[in-house]
Every structure is written in C-alpha cells, then in structure tokens.
Amino acid sequence: LRQIITAPPPDEEPPETVLRASLGLWLHCLSSGNVGEGAHWMRMITSRYPRPPRPETSLTWCRAVWVAGFLLFIHGDHNSTTENIERGEKVLAQLSATPSHG
C-alpha cells in the first residue's frame, strides 16, 4: 500500500485501485498496532481523492473515507474524522437522491 500511495499511478491504472487497496487497511492497522501509520496513509489517500474520481467510484470512495475516519478517530484526530465523515455523508446523500442508485 505504501508503494501504491507514494508512487504516481500509471496512466492506465484506474484511481479506484488505490481506494480499493485501502479498504482493508483498518484491520491490518488494528492487528499490527500501526494505527498512526494507517491514519497517515489514509489522510494522504483522501487528500489525493477529496471527491470520488468518477461517479461510478462513489461507493468505493465512501468506504475509503469511512476507513480514513475510523483510523483517524482511533488515532485521536477527531477533527479530521468529522471532516471525512461529513464528506462521505454528502456523497451518500447525492447517491441516494440519484434514481439509478435508489
């Protein structure tokens, strides 16, 4: 994950690759005791993707934002947790208002 986050993505690689790769990070960080590092990486990912890269990646993006919020909360950064959760809620509200997503 470190390499995926720090290296620029190849042109042909979709942005959701990084988002999908980050979804299991919370469990790894909790079991290994690296919550601070995980919070750092998730902060970088959510900075790189402050919004869903494409409409069809919105749900994956929301899941990644949840992981970021969870790790930031455990790490003690409650302001960043709140910001992430609020951004995710806005995107989810837009998804539910879209007829195709019901």
PDB file of C-alpha atoms in Angstrom:
ATOM      1  CA  LEU A   1       0.000   0.000   0.000  1.00  0.00           C
ATOM      2  CA  ARG A   2       2.883   2.366   0.747  1.00  0.00           C
ATOM      3  CA  GLN A   3       4.143   1.995  -2.808  1.00  0.00           C
ATOM      4  CA  ILE A   4       0.674   2.431  -4.315  1.00  0.00           C
ATOM      5  CA  ILE A   5       0.137   5.639  -2.344  1.00  0.00           C
ATOM      6  CA  THR A   6       3.538   7.260  -2.781  1.00  0.00           C
ATOM      7  CA  ALA A   7       4.163   6.435  -6.439  1.00  0.00           C
ATOM      8  CA  PRO A   8       2.251   8.260  -9.154  1.00  0.00           C
ATOM      9  CA  PRO A   9      -0.321   5.873 -10.617  1.00  0.00           C
ATOM     10  CA  PRO A  10       0.370   4.527 -14.092  1.00  0.00           C
ATOM     11  CA  ASP A  11      -1.733   6.210 -16.768  1.00  0.00           C
ATOM     12  CA  GLU A  12      -3.760   3.084 -17.442  1.00  0.00           C
ATOM     13  CA  GLU A  13      -4.468   2.345 -13.771  1.00  0.00           C
ATOM     14  CA  PRO A  14      -7.906   3.484 -12.612  1.00  0.00           C
ATOM     15  CA  PRO A  15      -7.944   5.675  -9.473  1.00  0.00           C
ATOM     16  CA  GLU A  16     -10.232   3.240  -7.677  1.00  0.00           C
ATOM     17  CA  THR A  17      -7.300   0.785  -7.439  1.00  0.00           C
ATOM     18  CA  VAL A  18      -5.837   2.846  -4.594  1.00  0.00           C
ATOM     19  CA  LEU A  19      -9.261   3.264  -2.995  1.00  0.00           C
ATOM     20  CA  ARG A  20      -9.972  -0.474  -3.142  1.00  0.00           C
ATOM     21  CA  ALA A  21      -6.491  -1.293  -1.826  1.00  0.00           C
ATOM     22  CA  SER A  22      -7.083   0.902   1.213  1.00  0.00           C
ATOM     23  CA  LEU A  23     -10.335  -0.749   2.319  1.00  0.00           C
ATOM     24  CA  GLY A  24      -8.668  -3.471   4.385  1.00  0.00           C
ATOM     25  CA  LEU A  25      -6.114  -1.148   5.943  1.00  0.00           C
ATOM     26  CA  TRP A  26      -8.090  -0.587   9.131  1.00  0.00           C
ATOM     27  CA  LEU A  27      -7.953  -4.262  10.121  1.00  0.00           C
ATOM     28  CA  HIS A  28      -4.244  -4.532   9.367  1.00  0.00           C
ATOM     29  CA  CYS A  29      -3.522  -1.376  11.387  1.00  0.00           C
ATOM     30  CA  LEU A  30      -5.534  -2.549  14.375  1.00  0.00           C
ATOM     31  CA  SER A  31      -3.997  -6.019  14.402  1.00  0.00           C
ATOM     32  CA  SER A  32      -0.430  -4.786  13.874  1.00  0.00           C
ATOM     33  CA  GLY A  33      -0.650  -1.756  16.162  1.00  0.00           C
ATOM     34  CA  ASN A  34       0.174   0.686  13.352  1.00  0.00           C
ATOM     35  CA  VAL A  35      -2.881   2.904  13.691  1.00  0.00           C
ATOM     36  CA  GLY A  36      -0.837   6.111  13.409  1.00  0.00           C
ATOM     37  CA  GLU A  37       0.769   4.977  10.170  1.00  0.00           C
ATOM     38  CA  GLY A  38      -2.575   3.859   8.785  1.00  0.00           C
ATOM     39  CA  ALA A  39      -4.132   7.208   9.681  1.00  0.00           C
ATOM     40  CA  HIS A  40      -1.244   8.930   7.891  1.00  0.00           C
ATOM     41  CA  TRP A  41      -1.712   6.868   4.699  1.00  0.00           C
ATOM     42  CA  MET A  42      -5.478   7.323   4.705  1.00  0.00           C
ATOM     43  CA  ARG A  43      -5.025  11.065   5.157  1.00  0.00           C
ATOM     44  CA  MET A  44      -2.805  11.010   2.042  1.00  0.00           C
ATOM     45  CA  ILE A  45      -5.365   8.983   0.067  1.00  0.00           C
ATOM     46  CA  THR A  46      -8.269  11.252   0.987  1.00  0.00           C
ATOM     47  CA  SER A  47      -6.121  14.269   0.110  1.00  0.00           C
ATOM     48  CA  ARG A  48      -5.351  12.744  -3.285  1.00  0.00           C
ATOM     49  CA  TYR A  49      -9.035  11.967  -3.816  1.00  0.00           C
ATOM     50  CA  PRO A  50     -11.062  14.628  -1.934  1.00  0.00           C
ATOM     51  CA  ARG A  51     -14.085  13.586  -4.021  1.00  0.00           C
ATOM     52  CA  PRO A  52     -14.962  10.404  -5.877  1.00  0.00           C
ATOM     53  CA  PRO A  53     -12.763  10.291  -9.022  1.00  0.00           C
ATOM     54  CA  ARG A  54     -15.762   9.230 -11.127  1.00  0.00           C
ATOM     55  CA  PRO A  55     -19.462   8.827 -10.350  1.00  0.00           C
ATOM     56  CA  GLU A  56     -19.225   5.030 -10.582  1.00  0.00           C
ATOM     57  CA  THR A  57     -16.499   5.006  -7.902  1.00  0.00           C
ATOM     58  CA  SER A  58     -18.590   6.904  -5.345  1.00  0.00           C
ATOM     59  CA  LEU A  59     -19.412   3.911  -3.171  1.00  0.00           C
ATOM     60  CA  THR A  60     -15.792   2.690  -3.066  1.00  0.00           C
ATOM     61  CA  TRP A  61     -14.688   6.248  -2.284  1.00  0.00           C
ATOM     62  CA  CYS A  62     -17.220   6.450   0.564  1.00  0.00           C
ATOM     63  CA  ARG A  63     -15.891   3.192   2.000  1.00  0.00           C
ATOM     64  CA  ALA A  64     -12.321   4.516   1.832  1.00  0.00           C
ATOM     65  CA  VAL A  65     -13.428   7.726   3.562  1.00  0.00           C
ATOM     66  CA  TRP A  66     -15.006   5.595   6.304  1.00  0.00           C
ATOM     67  CA  VAL A  67     -11.719   3.693   6.766  1.00  0.00           C
ATOM     68  CA  ALA A  68      -9.890   7.032   6.961  1.00  0.00           C
ATOM     69  CA  GLY A  69     -12.383   8.354   9.510  1.00  0.00           C
ATOM     70  CA  PHE A  70     -12.139   5.197  11.608  1.00  0.00           C
ATOM     71  CA  LEU A  71      -8.331   5.202  11.719  1.00  0.00           C
ATOM     72  CA  LEU A  72      -8.176   8.938  12.348  1.00  0.00           C
ATOM     73  CA  PHE A  73     -10.664   8.538  15.204  1.00  0.00           C
ATOM     74  CA  ILE A  74      -8.684   5.705  16.809  1.00  0.00           C
ATOM     75  CA  HIS A  75      -5.529   7.787  16.350  1.00  0.00           C
ATOM     76  CA  GLY A  76      -7.197  10.721  18.151  1.00  0.00           C
ATOM     77  CA  ASP A  77      -7.641  13.165  15.276  1.00  0.00           C
ATOM     78  CA  HIS A  78     -11.316  13.881  15.844  1.00  0.00           C
ATOM     79  CA  ASN A  79     -11.459  16.995  13.653  1.00  0.00           C
ATOM     80  CA  SER A  80     -10.229  15.078  10.595  1.00  0.00           C
ATOM     81  CA  THR A  81     -12.600  12.236  11.486  1.00  0.00           C
ATOM     82  CA  THR A  82     -15.547  14.629  11.425  1.00  0.00           C
ATOM     83  CA  GLU A  83     -14.439  16.178   8.121  1.00  0.00           C
ATOM     84  CA  ASN A  84     -14.141  12.757   6.471  1.00  0.00           C
ATOM     85  CA  ILE A  85     -17.476  11.501   7.768  1.00  0.00           C
ATOM     86  CA  GLU A  86     -19.241  14.689   6.636  1.00  0.00           C
ATOM     87  CA  ARG A  87     -17.740  14.432   3.137  1.00  0.00           C
ATOM     88  CA  GLY A  88     -18.813  10.807   2.914  1.00  0.00           C
ATOM     89  CA  GLU A  89     -22.332  11.611   4.092  1.00  0.00           C
ATOM     90  CA  LYS A  90     -22.698  14.317   1.426  1.00  0.00           C
ATOM     91  CA  VAL A  91     -21.702  11.908  -1.337  1.00  0.00           C
ATOM     92  CA  LEU A  92     -24.009   9.196   0.043  1.00  0.00           C
ATOM     93  CA  ALA A  93     -26.881  11.699   0.149  1.00  0.00           C
ATOM     94  CA  GLN A  94     -26.237  12.551  -3.504  1.00  0.00           C
ATOM     95  CA  LEU A  95     -26.155   8.835  -4.363  1.00  0.00           C
ATOM     96  CA  SER A  96     -29.484   8.198  -2.654  1.00  0.00           C
ATOM     97  CA  ALA A  97     -31.022  11.140  -4.478  1.00  0.00           C
ATOM     98  CA  THR A  98     -29.937   9.655  -7.820  1.00  0.00           C
ATOM     99  CA  PRO A  99     -32.726   7.437  -9.231  1.00  0.00           C
ATOM    100  CA  SER A 100     -30.284   4.837 -10.580  1.00  0.00           C
ATOM    101  CA  HIS A 101     -28.832   4.276  -7.105  1.00  0.00           C
ATOM    102  CA  GLY A 102     -32.131   4.284  -5.221  1.00  0.00           C
TER     103      GLY A 102
END
